Amino acid sequence: MIYCLAEAVRQRTRIWLSGASSLTIHSDASQGRLLVRGQMCGHDLCPRYCLLGTEILTNGPSALGISDAIMRALRDLATPLCSSGSTTAPRASDLPALKHICSSVEVFNADAASDEQLAGTLAAGALANDVVGGSAPLGVFPNLKVITKDKPHGARRVTSRTWRCDPYLGRLAEEVVRGRNSICQLLQHSEVLRARYARHVHALQHNPTWAARSESLCAAKHRFDTWQKPFSRLVLTFDAVVSTAQEMHEERRNEKVGRHAKAFLKLVDEEMLISLAMMTGAGEENLDLVRFLDSETLPTTDISAECHRFLERITVLIEHRGCLRSGHTQYVMTLLQRERVLFIDRASKRVGGSAIDLRSVVDRCFQRFNAWLKLAREVLSAEFPQFETVQAFSALRLTSLRDRCRTSVDHERAVLTAQLTKLAQFFGLHTDSLLHEFFDHLPSAQLNFDNSASSDSLAAWRGIVSDLDARGRRLLKNHPAETLRYVLIRAYAWGASTSGVEQQFAQCRNRQHARRNCMNENTRRDEIFLLTTSEDTPAQVNELCEGAAVVWTKLYGRSPVSYTHLRAHETKAKRGW
């Protein structure tokens, strides 16, 4: 039954692929397994997201091994009733369907690992003459236009790479939060110390984190954006952290933990606390950017605007010193108004208070962060270059009336014309036709956008183009939209985030744990396909159940039980599923 349900899911994917005009392949590998997801759109302008297949990297995680695994996954998908175990079931691949899938692939999206990027280049056939040997097929995607890097990973590098470039900021991040012997790691991985820290947090009745009882400083080391949590809680519960470190130093003076607590107390001063708060504020803005990009349904029309928004906000925070008026830095400046006394080897150390000239300390911090801001801009421009085609889809982005009033009409029209010209030249379209159709339908799309409750620009454009199809040929003749439809299909189908693949891997780790390692590979693959249906509607679930019944009939014939008995079993199966 598991196989029949999984085959129904694959059959639905085949139907979607048959109507796809453009397809993006999202690929990623983990622990020797490759997952391939697809993002597609057809003439109906309905975007669809699905799992294309999963394979073991039998030839290793090299570029040739990855491209070979991708092709095996697509070949299995194009083979109905593959791996059914039935001797009567046909197992021949549907070659026309496989050819259509390969010819529909226009974007290959993976992370920045060199092997995965090279796999996309090999699949496009760009280096076919330079590769000798190997079993991987080369040039299988003849219409592949773009090989792109995962955008959320690029956004994470804005902070993960730049903190290290400044010796002082890199030292703070490593010795206070991220390092093995840092105070955050010591508190997180010791139950005794974490309990003491929690007790001190509960005593902070006037602290922003008191009501939530925030006592965890956990983070995933392989995801830099998750370090924002310990950064923020360290700043907001600074008194609790210092009190716990003071106790560690006094009670375990000759132990390793006590020596590390002493090193942290020596590091504590006004500049350290203000710098940590400014790092936390910049990290919050970067986290907003990462969360926007970290979605499989990421709208390509909004990527450029979101990057500009991130730059504007960190510019206000750093160059215009806006962080002193809000956020973590404002909280720290209020905290430093009161003097605190630390004891290191029974010698007192004063932090904060009216005797300290905070102006000079703040000036040094801003001087350091102005240099960081320049570096962050360079990293962002390298990860999100303006010349890439995906950025040009921002021409389809619609804005509210308030935002439109901020820019001049002539300047906005010039920018839109340049972006549309870039798209027309890249896709080989007639530039004048695209410009005429775009500006002809722009007022109607803008009206749709203003009257809709959502802020989905592509949905507004789709409503206009679909309405033209419903009204008849005469209106289409006077207001053509075929060139515009071509661009809208690519705006829907071209993806820039592998978040769907990573979420699929997370589901697999939760469901297919180590105790099920002896599972048959075909059964494992079927379960992975079924995991993709977790968010299906009841109507879609019923459709898959009906498709599974058809597969069962093809393989094993009609069941001899009565119809009433079959319906009872079907209802129980749905509930169990």
Coordinates of C-alpha atoms in Angstrom, one line a residue:
M1 CA 0.0 0.0 0.0
I2 CA 2.9 2.4 0.7
Y3 CA 4.2 1.8 -2.8
C4 CA 0.8 2.4 -4.3
L5 CA 0.4 5.7 -2.5
A6 CA 3.9 6.8 -3.4
E7 CA 3.3 5.9 -7.0
A8 CA 0.2 8.0 -7.0
V9 CA 2.3 10.9 -5.7
R10 CA 4.8 10.3 -8.5
Q11 CA 2.0 10.1 -11.1
R12 CA 0.7 13.5 -10.0
T13 CA 4.2 14.9 -10.4
R14 CA 4.4 13.4 -13.9
I15 CA 1.1 15.2 -14.8
W16 CA 2.4 18.5 -13.4
L17 CA 5.7 18.1 -15.4
S18 CA 3.9 17.3 -18.6
G19 CA 2.3 20.8 -18.5
A20 CA 5.4 22.6 -17.3
S21 CA 7.0 25.2 -19.6
S22 CA 9.9 26.1 -17.3
L23 CA 11.5 24.1 -14.5
T24 CA 14.0 24.8 -11.7
I25 CA 15.9 21.9 -10.2
H26 CA 16.9 22.4 -6.5
S27 CA 19.6 19.9 -5.5
D28 CA 21.4 19.2 -2.2
A29 CA 23.2 16.3 -0.7
S30 CA 23.5 15.1 2.9
Q31 CA 25.1 12.0 4.4
G32 CA 25.6 10.3 1.0
R33 CA 22.0 10.9 -0.2
L34 CA 20.9 13.4 -2.9
L35 CA 17.5 15.0 -2.9
V36 CA 16.1 16.8 -6.0
R37 CA 13.1 19.0 -5.9
G38 CA 11.4 20.8 -8.7
Q39 CA 9.7 24.2 -9.0
M40 CA 7.7 24.7 -12.2
C41 CA 5.1 26.7 -14.0
G42 CA 3.1 26.2 -17.2
H43 CA 0.8 28.1 -19.5
D44 CA -1.9 28.3 -16.7
L45 CA 0.5 30.4 -14.5
C46 CA 0.0 28.1 -11.5
P47 CA 3.4 27.4 -9.7
R48 CA 3.9 23.9 -8.4
Y49 CA 6.6 22.5 -6.0
C50 CA 7.3 18.8 -5.8
L51 CA 9.9 16.1 -5.1
L52 CA 11.5 14.8 -8.3
G53 CA 13.5 12.0 -6.7
T54 CA 16.2 10.9 -4.2
E55 CA 19.2 8.7 -4.9
I56 CA 22.2 7.4 -3.0
L57 CA 25.5 9.0 -4.3
T58 CA 27.0 5.7 -5.4
N59 CA 29.8 7.4 -7.3
G60 CA 30.6 9.7 -4.4
P61 CA 29.8 13.4 -3.8
S62 CA 31.8 14.6 -6.7
A63 CA 30.4 16.6 -9.6
L64 CA 30.1 13.6 -11.8
G65 CA 28.5 11.6 -9.0
I66 CA 25.9 14.3 -8.3
S67 CA 25.0 14.8 -12.0
D68 CA 24.7 11.0 -12.4
A69 CA 22.4 10.8 -9.3
I70 CA 20.2 13.6 -10.7
M71 CA 19.8 11.8 -14.0
R72 CA 19.0 8.5 -12.3
A73 CA 16.3 10.2 -10.2
L74 CA 14.7 11.8 -13.2
R75 CA 14.9 8.5 -15.1
D76 CA 13.1 6.7 -12.2
L77 CA 10.5 9.4 -12.1
A78 CA 9.8 9.0 -15.8
T79 CA 9.4 5.2 -15.4
P80 CA 5.8 4.4 -14.3
L81 CA 5.5 1.5 -11.8
C82 CA 9.3 1.4 -11.3
S83 CA 10.6 -0.8 -8.5
S84 CA 7.1 -2.3 -7.9
G85 CA 8.4 -5.8 -7.5
S86 CA 5.7 -7.1 -9.9
T87 CA 6.8 -9.3 -12.8
T88 CA 3.8 -8.1 -15.0
A89 CA 4.2 -4.4 -14.5
P90 CA 5.9 -2.5 -17.4
R91 CA 9.2 -0.9 -16.4
A92 CA 10.2 0.9 -19.6
S93 CA 11.0 4.6 -19.2
D94 CA 8.7 7.1 -20.9
L95 CA 11.4 8.6 -23.2
P96 CA 9.2 11.5 -24.5
A97 CA 8.3 12.5 -20.9
L98 CA 12.0 12.3 -19.9
K99 CA 13.0 14.4 -22.8
H100 CA 10.3 17.0 -22.0
I101 CA 11.5 17.2 -18.4
C102 CA 15.2 17.6 -19.4
S103 CA 14.3 20.3 -22.0
S104 CA 12.1 22.2 -19.5
V105 CA 15.0 22.6 -17.0
E106 CA 16.1 26.2 -17.2
V107 CA 17.6 26.8 -13.8
F108 CA 19.9 24.6 -11.6
N109 CA 20.0 25.8 -8.0
A110 CA 22.4 24.4 -5.4
D111 CA 24.6 25.7 -2.6
A112 CA 28.0 27.3 -3.2
A113 CA 29.9 24.0 -2.9
S114 CA 32.2 23.7 -5.9
D115 CA 31.1 20.1 -6.7
E116 CA 27.4 21.0 -6.8
Q117 CA 28.0 24.1 -8.9
L118 CA 30.2 22.0 -11.3
A119 CA 27.5 19.4 -11.5
G120 CA 25.1 22.0 -12.9
T121 CA 27.8 23.1 -15.4
L122 CA 28.2 19.5 -16.5
A123 CA 24.5 18.9 -16.9
A124 CA 24.4 22.0 -19.2
G125 CA 27.2 20.5 -21.3
A126 CA 29.4 23.5 -20.9
L127 CA 32.5 21.4 -20.0
A128 CA 31.7 18.3 -22.0
N129 CA 35.0 18.5 -23.9
D130 CA 37.0 18.9 -20.8
V131 CA 35.7 15.7 -19.0
V132 CA 37.3 12.4 -19.7
G133 CA 35.7 9.2 -18.5
G134 CA 33.0 9.0 -15.9
S135 CA 29.5 7.5 -16.2
A136 CA 27.6 10.8 -15.7
P137 CA 25.6 12.0 -18.7
L138 CA 26.8 15.4 -19.9
G139 CA 24.6 18.1 -21.5
V140 CA 21.3 16.5 -20.5
F141 CA 19.7 19.9 -20.0
P142 CA 19.9 21.6 -23.4
N143 CA 17.9 24.7 -22.3
L144 CA 19.6 25.3 -19.0
K145 CA 20.1 29.1 -18.8
V146 CA 21.1 29.8 -15.2
I147 CA 23.2 28.0 -12.6
T148 CA 22.6 29.9 -9.4
K149 CA 23.7 29.6 -5.8
D150 CA 21.3 29.3 -2.9
K151 CA 20.3 32.8 -1.7
P152 CA 19.7 32.0 2.0
H153 CA 23.3 30.7 2.3
G154 CA 24.5 33.9 0.6
A155 CA 22.6 36.1 3.1
R156 CA 24.1 34.2 6.0
R157 CA 27.6 35.0 4.8
V158 CA 27.0 38.7 5.2
T159 CA 27.7 38.3 8.9
S160 CA 29.5 35.0 9.2
R161 CA 32.4 36.1 6.9
T162 CA 32.6 39.8 8.0
W163 CA 32.8 39.3 11.8
R164 CA 36.1 37.4 11.3
C165 CA 37.7 40.3 9.3
D166 CA 37.8 42.5 12.4
P167 CA 40.2 41.1 15.0
Y168 CA 38.3 42.5 17.9
L169 CA 34.8 41.5 16.7
G170 CA 36.0 38.1 15.7
R171 CA 37.6 37.6 19.2
L172 CA 34.3 38.6 20.9
A173 CA 32.2 36.3 18.8
E174 CA 34.6 33.4 19.4
E175 CA 35.5 33.9 23.1
V176 CA 32.1 35.0 24.3
V177 CA 29.5 33.1 22.2
R178 CA 30.7 30.6 19.6
G179 CA 33.9 29.1 21.0
R180 CA 34.1 25.8 22.8
N181 CA 35.2 27.4 26.0
S182 CA 33.1 30.5 25.7
I183 CA 30.7 31.5 28.5
C184 CA 27.6 30.8 26.4
Q185 CA 28.8 27.2 25.6
L186 CA 29.8 26.6 29.2
L187 CA 26.4 27.6 30.4
Q188 CA 24.5 25.7 27.7
H189 CA 26.3 22.4 28.1
S190 CA 26.4 22.1 31.9
E191 CA 23.1 21.3 33.7
V192 CA 24.4 22.7 37.0
L193 CA 25.6 26.0 35.4
R194 CA 22.5 26.4 33.3
A195 CA 20.3 25.9 36.4
R196 CA 22.3 28.7 38.1
Y197 CA 22.0 30.9 35.1
A198 CA 18.2 30.3 35.0
R199 CA 17.9 31.2 38.7
H200 CA 19.6 34.5 38.0
V201 CA 17.4 35.2 35.0
H202 CA 14.3 34.6 37.1
A203 CA 15.6 37.2 39.5
L204 CA 15.6 39.9 36.7
Q205 CA 12.1 41.1 37.2
H206 CA 12.6 44.3 35.1
N207 CA 14.3 42.5 32.3
P208 CA 12.7 42.0 28.8
T209 CA 13.4 38.2 29.0
W210 CA 12.0 37.7 32.5
A211 CA 8.5 36.9 31.6
A212 CA 9.5 34.3 29.0
R213 CA 11.9 32.6 31.4
S214 CA 14.6 32.6 28.7
E215 CA 17.3 30.3 30.0
S216 CA 18.6 28.5 26.8
L217 CA 21.6 29.6 24.8
C218 CA 21.5 26.9 22.2
A219 CA 22.5 27.3 18.6
A220 CA 23.3 25.1 15.6
K221 CA 26.9 25.5 14.7
H222 CA 26.4 24.8 11.0
R223 CA 23.8 27.6 10.7
F224 CA 25.3 31.0 11.5
D225 CA 21.9 32.7 11.8
T226 CA 20.9 30.5 14.8
W227 CA 23.7 32.2 16.7
Q228 CA 21.5 35.3 16.9
K229 CA 19.7 33.7 19.8
P230 CA 22.6 33.3 22.2
F231 CA 23.9 36.8 21.1
S232 CA 20.6 38.4 22.0
R233 CA 20.1 36.6 25.3
L234 CA 23.6 37.3 26.4
V235 CA 23.0 41.0 26.0
L236 CA 19.5 41.0 27.5
T237 CA 20.5 38.9 30.5
F238 CA 24.0 40.3 30.9
D239 CA 23.6 40.7 34.7
A240 CA 22.6 37.0 35.0
V241 CA 25.5 35.9 32.9
V242 CA 28.0 38.0 34.9
S243 CA 26.6 36.7 38.2
T244 CA 26.9 33.1 37.1
A245 CA 30.5 33.7 35.8
Q246 CA 31.4 35.3 39.1
E247 CA 30.2 32.3 41.0
M248 CA 32.1 30.0 38.7
H249 CA 35.2 32.0 39.2
E250 CA 34.9 32.0 43.0
E251 CA 33.8 28.4 43.6
R252 CA 35.9 26.7 40.9
R253 CA 39.0 28.8 40.9
N254 CA 41.4 25.9 40.2
E255 CA 39.2 24.1 37.7
K256 CA 39.0 24.5 33.9
V257 CA 35.5 26.1 34.2
G258 CA 36.7 28.6 36.7
R259 CA 39.6 29.7 34.6
H260 CA 37.4 30.2 31.6
A261 CA 35.0 32.2 33.7
K262 CA 37.9 34.4 34.8
A263 CA 38.9 35.0 31.2
F264 CA 35.4 36.1 30.4
L265 CA 35.3 38.5 33.4
K266 CA 38.6 40.0 32.3
L267 CA 37.1 40.6 28.9
V268 CA 34.0 42.4 30.2
D269 CA 34.1 46.2 29.8
E270 CA 32.0 49.0 28.3
E271 CA 33.4 48.6 24.8
M272 CA 32.9 44.8 24.8
L273 CA 29.2 45.2 25.9
I274 CA 28.4 47.9 23.4
S275 CA 30.1 46.0 20.6
L276 CA 28.1 42.9 21.4
A277 CA 24.9 44.9 21.4
M278 CA 25.7 46.4 18.0
M279 CA 26.6 43.0 16.6
T280 CA 23.3 41.7 17.9
G281 CA 21.4 44.6 16.2
A282 CA 23.1 44.0 12.9
G283 CA 22.5 40.3 13.3
E284 CA 18.8 40.9 13.8
E285 CA 18.5 42.7 10.5
N286 CA 20.5 39.9 8.8
L287 CA 18.2 37.3 10.3
D288 CA 15.2 39.1 8.8
L289 CA 16.8 38.9 5.4
V290 CA 17.6 35.2 5.8
R291 CA 14.1 34.4 7.0
F292 CA 12.6 36.1 4.0
L293 CA 14.9 34.2 1.6
D294 CA 14.6 30.9 3.4
S295 CA 11.4 29.7 1.7
E296 CA 10.9 27.5 -1.3
T297 CA 8.1 29.9 -2.5
L298 CA 10.4 32.9 -2.4
P299 CA 9.1 35.5 -4.9
T300 CA 11.9 36.4 -7.2
T301 CA 10.3 39.8 -7.8
D302 CA 11.0 40.9 -4.2
I303 CA 14.7 39.8 -3.8
S304 CA 16.2 43.0 -4.9
A305 CA 13.8 45.2 -2.8
E306 CA 14.5 43.1 0.3
C307 CA 18.3 43.5 -0.2
H308 CA 17.9 47.3 -0.5
R309 CA 15.7 47.3 2.6
F310 CA 18.4 45.4 4.5
L311 CA 21.1 47.9 3.4
E312 CA 18.9 50.9 4.3
R313 CA 18.3 49.6 7.8
I314 CA 21.9 48.7 8.7
T315 CA 23.0 52.1 7.2
V316 CA 20.5 53.9 9.6
L317 CA 21.7 51.8 12.5
I318 CA 25.4 52.3 11.9
E319 CA 26.1 55.4 9.8
H320 CA 23.2 57.5 11.4
R321 CA 23.7 55.9 14.8
G322 CA 20.1 54.8 14.9
C323 CA 21.0 51.8 17.1
L324 CA 21.5 54.2 20.1
R325 CA 17.8 55.0 20.0
S326 CA 16.3 51.5 19.7
G327 CA 17.1 47.8 20.1
H328 CA 19.8 46.1 22.0
T329 CA 22.3 49.0 21.9
Q330 CA 19.8 51.3 23.5
Y331 CA 19.2 48.7 26.2
V332 CA 22.9 48.4 26.9
M333 CA 23.4 52.2 27.1
T334 CA 20.7 52.3 29.7
L335 CA 22.3 49.3 31.5
L336 CA 25.7 51.1 31.7
Q337 CA 24.2 54.1 33.4
R338 CA 24.5 52.1 36.7
E339 CA 27.9 51.0 37.9
R340 CA 28.6 47.3 38.4
V341 CA 31.5 45.8 40.4
L342 CA 33.2 42.6 39.4
F343 CA 35.8 40.7 41.5
I344 CA 38.7 39.0 39.7
D345 CA 41.1 37.2 42.1
R346 CA 39.6 39.4 44.9
A347 CA 40.5 42.6 43.0
S348 CA 37.6 44.9 42.1
K349 CA 36.8 45.9 38.5
R350 CA 34.2 48.6 37.8
V351 CA 32.0 48.5 34.7
G352 CA 29.7 51.4 33.7
G353 CA 28.6 54.3 35.9
S354 CA 28.8 58.0 35.7
A355 CA 32.6 58.0 36.1
I356 CA 33.1 56.4 32.6
D357 CA 33.2 58.6 29.5
L358 CA 30.9 56.6 27.3
R359 CA 31.1 59.0 24.4
S360 CA 34.7 58.0 23.5
V361 CA 33.8 54.3 23.9
V362 CA 30.8 54.7 21.6
D363 CA 32.9 56.6 19.0
R364 CA 35.4 53.8 18.9
C365 CA 32.7 51.2 18.4
F366 CA 31.1 53.2 15.6
Q367 CA 34.5 53.7 13.9
R368 CA 34.9 49.9 13.9
F369 CA 31.4 49.2 12.7
N370 CA 31.6 51.8 9.9
A371 CA 34.4 49.7 8.5
W372 CA 32.3 46.6 9.0
L373 CA 29.4 48.2 7.1
K374 CA 31.6 48.8 4.0
L375 CA 32.6 45.2 4.1
A376 CA 29.0 44.0 4.5
R377 CA 27.9 46.0 1.5
E378 CA 30.7 44.4 -0.6
V379 CA 29.7 40.9 0.5
L380 CA 26.0 41.6 -0.3
S381 CA 26.8 42.9 -3.7
A382 CA 28.9 39.8 -4.4
E383 CA 26.2 37.4 -3.2
F384 CA 23.3 39.3 -4.9
P385 CA 24.8 41.0 -8.0
Q386 CA 22.6 43.5 -9.8
F387 CA 23.6 42.0 -13.2
E388 CA 22.1 38.6 -12.6
T389 CA 18.8 37.8 -14.4
V390 CA 16.9 36.9 -11.3
Q391 CA 17.3 40.5 -10.0
A392 CA 15.7 41.8 -13.2
F393 CA 12.3 40.1 -12.3
S394 CA 11.9 43.0 -9.8
A395 CA 10.4 44.9 -12.8
L396 CA 7.2 42.9 -12.1
R397 CA 7.1 44.0 -8.5
L398 CA 4.1 46.2 -7.7
T399 CA 4.1 48.6 -4.8
S400 CA 1.5 50.4 -2.7
L401 CA 0.3 54.0 -3.4
R402 CA 2.4 55.3 -0.5
D403 CA 5.6 53.8 -1.8
R404 CA 4.9 55.0 -5.4
C405 CA 4.7 58.6 -4.2
R406 CA 8.3 58.5 -3.0
T407 CA 9.8 58.1 -6.4
S408 CA 9.5 60.1 -9.6
V409 CA 7.5 58.6 -12.5
D410 CA 10.2 59.2 -15.0
H411 CA 12.9 57.6 -13.0
E412 CA 10.7 54.6 -12.2
R413 CA 9.8 54.1 -15.9
A414 CA 13.5 54.3 -16.9
V415 CA 14.4 51.6 -14.3
L416 CA 11.5 49.4 -15.4
T417 CA 12.5 49.8 -19.1
A418 CA 16.1 48.8 -18.4
Q419 CA 15.1 45.7 -16.4
L420 CA 12.5 44.6 -19.1
T421 CA 15.1 45.2 -21.8
K422 CA 17.5 42.9 -20.0
L423 CA 14.9 40.2 -19.7
A424 CA 13.9 40.5 -23.3
Q425 CA 17.5 40.3 -24.5
F426 CA 18.2 37.3 -22.2
F427 CA 15.2 35.3 -23.3
G428 CA 15.5 36.3 -27.0
L429 CA 12.1 38.1 -27.0
H430 CA 11.1 41.2 -29.0
T431 CA 11.9 44.1 -26.7
D432 CA 9.2 46.5 -28.0
S433 CA 6.5 43.8 -27.7
L434 CA 7.4 43.1 -24.1
L435 CA 7.6 46.8 -23.2
H436 CA 4.2 47.5 -25.0
E437 CA 2.4 44.6 -23.3
F438 CA 3.9 45.4 -19.8
F439 CA 2.9 49.1 -19.8
D440 CA -0.4 48.3 -21.4
H441 CA -1.4 45.9 -18.6
L442 CA 0.4 47.7 -15.8
P443 CA -2.6 49.9 -14.7
S444 CA -4.9 46.9 -14.5
A445 CA -2.3 44.9 -12.6
Q446 CA -1.8 47.8 -10.2
L447 CA -5.5 48.1 -9.6
N448 CA -5.7 44.4 -8.8
F449 CA -2.8 44.7 -6.4
D450 CA -4.3 47.7 -4.6
N451 CA -7.7 45.9 -4.2
S452 CA -6.2 42.6 -3.0
A453 CA -5.7 41.8 0.6
S454 CA -2.3 40.1 -0.1
S455 CA 0.9 41.8 -1.3
D456 CA 1.5 39.2 -4.1
S457 CA 2.6 41.1 -7.2
L458 CA 2.7 38.0 -9.4
A459 CA -0.8 37.0 -8.4
A460 CA -2.0 40.5 -9.6
W461 CA -0.3 40.0 -13.0
R462 CA -1.7 36.4 -13.2
G463 CA -5.2 37.7 -12.6
I464 CA -4.9 40.1 -15.5
V465 CA -3.5 37.6 -18.0
S466 CA -6.0 34.9 -17.0
D467 CA -8.9 37.4 -17.3
L468 CA -7.8 38.1 -20.9
D469 CA -8.0 34.3 -21.7
A470 CA -11.5 34.2 -20.3
R471 CA -12.8 37.2 -22.2
G472 CA -12.1 35.9 -25.7
R473 CA -9.9 36.3 -28.7
R474 CA -11.0 39.8 -29.6
L475 CA -9.7 41.3 -26.4
L476 CA -6.5 39.3 -26.8
K477 CA -6.0 40.7 -30.3
N478 CA -6.3 44.3 -29.1
H479 CA -4.3 43.7 -25.9
P480 CA -1.8 40.8 -26.5
A481 CA 0.0 39.3 -23.5
E482 CA 1.9 36.3 -24.9
T483 CA 5.3 37.9 -24.4
L484 CA 4.4 39.0 -20.9
R485 CA 3.0 35.5 -20.1
Y486 CA 6.4 34.1 -21.1
V487 CA 8.2 36.3 -18.6
L488 CA 5.6 35.6 -15.9
I489 CA 6.1 31.8 -16.3
R490 CA 9.8 32.3 -15.7
A491 CA 9.2 34.6 -12.7
Y492 CA 7.1 31.8 -11.1
A493 CA 9.3 28.9 -12.1
W494 CA 12.7 30.3 -11.4
G495 CA 13.6 29.5 -7.8
A496 CA 16.6 30.8 -5.8
S497 CA 16.2 28.8 -2.5
T498 CA 16.9 25.2 -1.6
S499 CA 14.9 25.5 1.6
G500 CA 12.5 22.8 0.4
V501 CA 15.3 20.3 0.0
E502 CA 16.7 21.1 3.5
Q503 CA 13.2 20.8 5.1
Q504 CA 12.8 17.5 3.3
F505 CA 16.1 16.2 4.8
A506 CA 14.9 17.3 8.3
Q507 CA 11.7 15.3 7.8
C508 CA 13.7 12.3 6.8
R509 CA 15.9 12.5 9.8
N510 CA 12.9 12.7 12.1
R511 CA 11.0 9.8 10.5
Q512 CA 13.8 7.5 9.2
H513 CA 16.0 7.4 12.3
A514 CA 19.0 5.1 12.9
R515 CA 16.8 2.2 14.1
R516 CA 15.3 1.9 10.6
N517 CA 18.7 1.8 8.7
C518 CA 17.9 -1.7 7.5
M519 CA 15.0 -0.5 5.5
N520 CA 14.9 -1.4 1.9
E521 CA 16.0 1.5 -0.4
N522 CA 12.8 1.4 -2.5
T523 CA 10.7 1.6 0.7
R524 CA 12.8 4.4 2.0
R525 CA 12.3 6.3 -1.3
D526 CA 8.6 5.7 -1.2
E527 CA 8.3 7.1 2.4
I528 CA 10.2 10.2 1.4
F529 CA 7.7 10.8 -1.4
L530 CA 4.8 10.3 1.0
L531 CA 6.4 12.9 3.4
T532 CA 5.9 15.6 0.8
T533 CA 2.1 15.2 1.2
S534 CA 2.0 16.4 4.8
E535 CA 0.4 19.7 3.8
D536 CA -2.0 18.4 1.2
T537 CA -5.7 19.4 1.4
P538 CA -8.3 16.7 2.1
A539 CA -9.3 16.9 -1.6
Q540 CA -5.8 16.2 -2.7
V541 CA -5.5 13.3 -0.2
N542 CA -8.7 11.7 -1.6
E543 CA -7.3 12.1 -5.1
L544 CA -4.1 10.4 -4.1
C545 CA -6.1 7.5 -2.5
E546 CA -8.0 7.1 -5.7
G547 CA -4.8 7.1 -7.7
A548 CA -3.3 4.5 -5.3
A549 CA -6.3 2.3 -6.0
V550 CA -5.7 2.5 -9.7
V551 CA -2.1 1.5 -9.2
W552 CA -3.1 -1.5 -7.0
T553 CA -5.5 -2.6 -9.7
K554 CA -2.7 -2.5 -12.4
L555 CA -0.4 -4.5 -10.2
Y556 CA -2.6 -7.0 -8.4
G557 CA -6.0 -6.9 -10.0
R558 CA -9.3 -5.9 -8.5
S559 CA -9.8 -6.9 -4.9
P560 CA -12.4 -9.7 -4.3
V561 CA -13.8 -8.1 -1.1
S562 CA -17.2 -6.3 -1.2
Y563 CA -17.5 -2.6 -1.9
T564 CA -18.7 -1.8 1.7
H565 CA -15.8 -3.8 3.2
L566 CA -13.4 -2.0 0.9
R567 CA -14.7 1.5 1.8
A568 CA -14.4 0.6 5.6
H569 CA -10.8 -0.4 5.1
E570 CA -10.1 2.7 2.9
T571 CA -11.4 5.0 5.7
K572 CA -9.2 3.3 8.3
A573 CA -6.2 3.6 5.9
K574 CA -6.8 7.3 5.4
R575 CA -6.9 7.9 9.2
G576 CA -3.7 5.9 9.7
W577 CA -1.9 7.7 6.9

